[in-house]
């Protein structure tokens, strides 16, 4: 009878050891899966963040380009106006000098 009790205690201990070992294995599997999921989520977050940053940068560049267009057009118009004025002034100066040369040449 004592042998039966000792045998049952031994079996209970063996079963407890097996349960503990199984629990350790399952815990390692859970931890490994959690690490894999966290790595995947990290990569997804990084990819998403880079994509959002790129979109923000592109939107900012588009907005800057739209804002600078009127200024560029205005500068082109002013440059063309100055160029036309300069051409007229140059012609006026050339004509004036030509007249003086002709007048002085005839003296």
PDB file of C-alpha atoms in Angstrom:
ATOM      1  CA  UNK A   1       0.000   0.000   0.000  1.00  0.00           C
ATOM      2  CA  UNK A   2       2.817   2.417   0.758  1.00  0.00           C
ATOM      3  CA  UNK A   3       4.326   1.342  -2.537  1.00  0.00           C
ATOM      4  CA  UNK A   4       1.071   2.285  -4.303  1.00  0.00           C
ATOM      5  CA  UNK A   5       1.062   5.706  -2.663  1.00  0.00           C
ATOM      6  CA  UNK A   6       4.712   6.287  -3.568  1.00  0.00           C
ATOM      7  CA  UNK A   7       4.016   5.169  -7.131  1.00  0.00           C
ATOM      8  CA  UNK A   8       1.072   7.565  -7.402  1.00  0.00           C
ATOM      9  CA  UNK A   9       3.166  10.430  -5.980  1.00  0.00           C
ATOM     10  CA  UNK A  10       5.928   9.612  -8.487  1.00  0.00           C
ATOM     11  CA  UNK A  11       3.412   9.559 -11.342  1.00  0.00           C
ATOM     12  CA  UNK A  12       1.975  12.892 -10.183  1.00  0.00           C
ATOM     13  CA  UNK A  13       5.475  14.380 -10.020  1.00  0.00           C
ATOM     14  CA  UNK A  14       6.282  13.054 -13.512  1.00  0.00           C
ATOM     15  CA  UNK A  15       3.014  14.444 -14.832  1.00  0.00           C
ATOM     16  CA  UNK A  16       3.717  17.814 -13.171  1.00  0.00           C
ATOM     17  CA  UNK A  17       7.227  17.870 -14.698  1.00  0.00           C
ATOM     18  CA  UNK A  18       5.761  17.095 -18.121  1.00  0.00           C
ATOM     19  CA  UNK A  19       3.148  19.840 -17.688  1.00  0.00           C
ATOM     20  CA  UNK A  20       5.851  22.325 -16.681  1.00  0.00           C
ATOM     21  CA  UNK A  21       8.028  21.346 -19.657  1.00  0.00           C
ATOM     22  CA  UNK A  22       5.073  21.664 -22.031  1.00  0.00           C
ATOM     23  CA  UNK A  23       4.240  25.052 -20.541  1.00  0.00           C
ATOM     24  CA  UNK A  24       7.854  26.217 -21.058  1.00  0.00           C
ATOM     25  CA  UNK A  25       7.774  25.045 -24.680  1.00  0.00           C
ATOM     26  CA  UNK A  26       4.438  26.782 -25.263  1.00  0.00           C
ATOM     27  CA  UNK A  27       5.749  29.957 -23.584  1.00  0.00           C
ATOM     28  CA  UNK A  28       8.822  29.958 -25.895  1.00  0.00           C
ATOM     29  CA  UNK A  29       6.545  29.510 -28.914  1.00  0.00           C
ATOM     30  CA  UNK A  30       4.320  32.389 -27.780  1.00  0.00           C
ATOM     31  CA  UNK A  31       7.348  34.620 -27.212  1.00  0.00           C
ATOM     32  CA  UNK A  32       8.816  33.715 -30.614  1.00  0.00           C
ATOM     33  CA  UNK A  33       5.498  34.444 -32.327  1.00  0.00           C
ATOM     34  CA  UNK A  34       5.196  37.733 -30.470  1.00  0.00           C
ATOM     35  CA  UNK A  35       8.695  38.721 -31.589  1.00  0.00           C
ATOM     36  CA  UNK A  36       7.866  37.871 -35.197  1.00  0.00           C
ATOM     37  CA  UNK A  37       4.606  39.836 -35.059  1.00  0.00           C
ATOM     38  CA  UNK A  38       6.298  42.821 -33.449  1.00  0.00           C
ATOM     39  CA  UNK A  39       9.043  42.795 -36.116  1.00  0.00           C
ATOM     40  CA  UNK A  40       6.398  42.657 -38.867  1.00  0.00           C
ATOM     41  CA  UNK A  41       4.382  45.460 -37.308  1.00  0.00           C
ATOM     42  CA  UNK A  42       7.548  47.528 -36.835  1.00  0.00           C
ATOM     43  CA  UNK A  43       8.418  47.116 -40.516  1.00  0.00           C
ATOM     44  CA  UNK A  44       4.859  48.019 -41.529  1.00  0.00           C
ATOM     45  CA  UNK A  45       4.920  51.123 -39.327  1.00  0.00           C
ATOM     46  CA  UNK A  46       8.277  52.213 -40.755  1.00  0.00           C
ATOM     47  CA  UNK A  47       7.092  51.633 -44.328  1.00  0.00           C
ATOM     48  CA  UNK A  48       3.848  53.493 -43.668  1.00  0.00           C
ATOM     49  CA  UNK A  49       5.680  56.374 -41.982  1.00  0.00           C
ATOM     50  CA  UNK A  50       8.121  56.690 -44.876  1.00  0.00           C
ATOM     51  CA  UNK A  51       5.225  56.686 -47.319  1.00  0.00           C
ATOM     52  CA  UNK A  52       3.402  59.382 -45.349  1.00  0.00           C
ATOM     53  CA  UNK A  53       6.561  61.479 -45.093  1.00  0.00           C
ATOM     54  CA  UNK A  54       7.115  61.185 -48.844  1.00  0.00           C
ATOM     55  CA  UNK A  55       3.508  62.242 -49.498  1.00  0.00           C
ATOM     56  CA  UNK A  56       3.837  65.229 -47.162  1.00  0.00           C
ATOM     57  CA  UNK A  57       7.062  66.278 -48.891  1.00  0.00           C
ATOM     58  CA  UNK A  58       5.493  65.925 -52.346  1.00  0.00           C
ATOM     59  CA  UNK A  59       2.446  67.939 -51.248  1.00  0.00           C
ATOM     60  CA  UNK A  60       4.696  70.650 -49.815  1.00  0.00           C
ATOM     61  CA  UNK A  61       6.720  70.787 -53.042  1.00  0.00           C
ATOM     62  CA  UNK A  62       3.529  71.015 -55.107  1.00  0.00           C
ATOM     63  CA  UNK A  63       2.212  73.820 -52.899  1.00  0.00           C
ATOM     64  CA  UNK A  64       5.538  75.679 -53.113  1.00  0.00           C
ATOM     65  CA  UNK A  65       5.563  75.322 -56.895  1.00  0.00           C
ATOM     66  CA  UNK A  66       2.007  76.670 -57.117  1.00  0.00           C
ATOM     67  CA  UNK A  67       2.856  79.581 -54.837  1.00  0.00           C
ATOM     68  CA  UNK A  68       5.970  80.549 -56.773  1.00  0.00           C
ATOM     69  CA  UNK A  69       4.320  80.492 -60.230  1.00  0.00           C
ATOM     70  CA  UNK A  70       2.689  83.943 -59.935  1.00  0.00           C
ATOM     71  CA  UNK A  71       5.949  85.424 -58.656  1.00  0.00           C
ATOM     72  CA  UNK A  72       7.907  83.892 -61.524  1.00  0.00           C
ATOM     73  CA  UNK A  73       5.364  85.123 -64.063  1.00  0.00           C
ATOM     74  CA  UNK A  74       5.488  88.605 -62.530  1.00  0.00           C
ATOM     75  CA  UNK A  75       9.285  88.593 -62.649  1.00  0.00           C
ATOM     76  CA  UNK A  76       9.206  87.483 -66.298  1.00  0.00           C
ATOM     77  CA  UNK A  77       6.790  90.285 -67.128  1.00  0.00           C
ATOM     78  CA  UNK A  78       8.967  92.852 -65.372  1.00  0.00           C
ATOM     79  CA  UNK A  79      12.057  91.497 -67.130  1.00  0.00           C
ATOM     80  CA  UNK A  80      10.326  91.679 -70.502  1.00  0.00           C
ATOM     81  CA  UNK A  81       9.169  95.228 -69.758  1.00  0.00           C
ATOM     82  CA  UNK A  82      12.684  96.252 -68.742  1.00  0.00           C
ATOM     83  CA  UNK A  83      14.117  94.563 -71.799  1.00  0.00           C
ATOM     84  CA  UNK A  84      11.675  96.412 -74.055  1.00  0.00           C
ATOM     85  CA  UNK A  85      12.416  99.694 -72.267  1.00  0.00           C
ATOM     86  CA  UNK A  86      16.125  99.050 -72.575  1.00  0.00           C
ATOM     87  CA  UNK A  87      15.777  98.322 -76.284  1.00  0.00           C
ATOM     88  CA  UNK A  88      13.878 101.577 -76.777  1.00  0.00           C
ATOM     89  CA  UNK A  89      16.421 103.520 -74.726  1.00  0.00           C
ATOM     90  CA  UNK A  90      19.308 101.941 -76.617  1.00  0.00           C
ATOM     91  CA  UNK A  91      17.688 102.877 -79.919  1.00  0.00           C
ATOM     92  CA  UNK A  92      17.112 106.397 -78.623  1.00  0.00           C
ATOM     93  CA  UNK A  93      20.730 106.703 -77.503  1.00  0.00           C
ATOM     94  CA  UNK A  94      21.992 105.272 -80.803  1.00  0.00           C
ATOM     95  CA  UNK A  95      19.819 107.720 -82.745  1.00  0.00           C
ATOM     96  CA  UNK A  96      20.963 110.635 -80.592  1.00  0.00           C
ATOM     97  CA  UNK A  97      24.611 109.671 -80.979  1.00  0.00           C
ATOM     98  CA  UNK A  98      24.161 109.195 -84.692  1.00  0.00           C
ATOM     99  CA  UNK A  99      22.630 112.648 -84.973  1.00  0.00           C
ATOM    100  CA  UNK A 100      25.503 114.185 -83.003  1.00  0.00           C
ATOM    101  CA  UNK A 101      28.091 112.358 -85.094  1.00  0.00           C
ATOM    102  CA  UNK A 102      26.402 113.494 -88.261  1.00  0.00           C
ATOM    103  CA  UNK A 103      26.075 117.075 -86.938  1.00  0.00           C
ATOM    104  CA  UNK A 104      29.695 117.137 -85.767  1.00  0.00           C
ATOM    105  CA  UNK A 105      30.850 115.506 -88.981  1.00  0.00           C
ATOM    106  CA  UNK A 106      29.192 118.202 -91.029  1.00  0.00           C
ATOM    107  CA  UNK A 107      30.671 121.052 -89.064  1.00  0.00           C
TER     108      UNK A 107
END
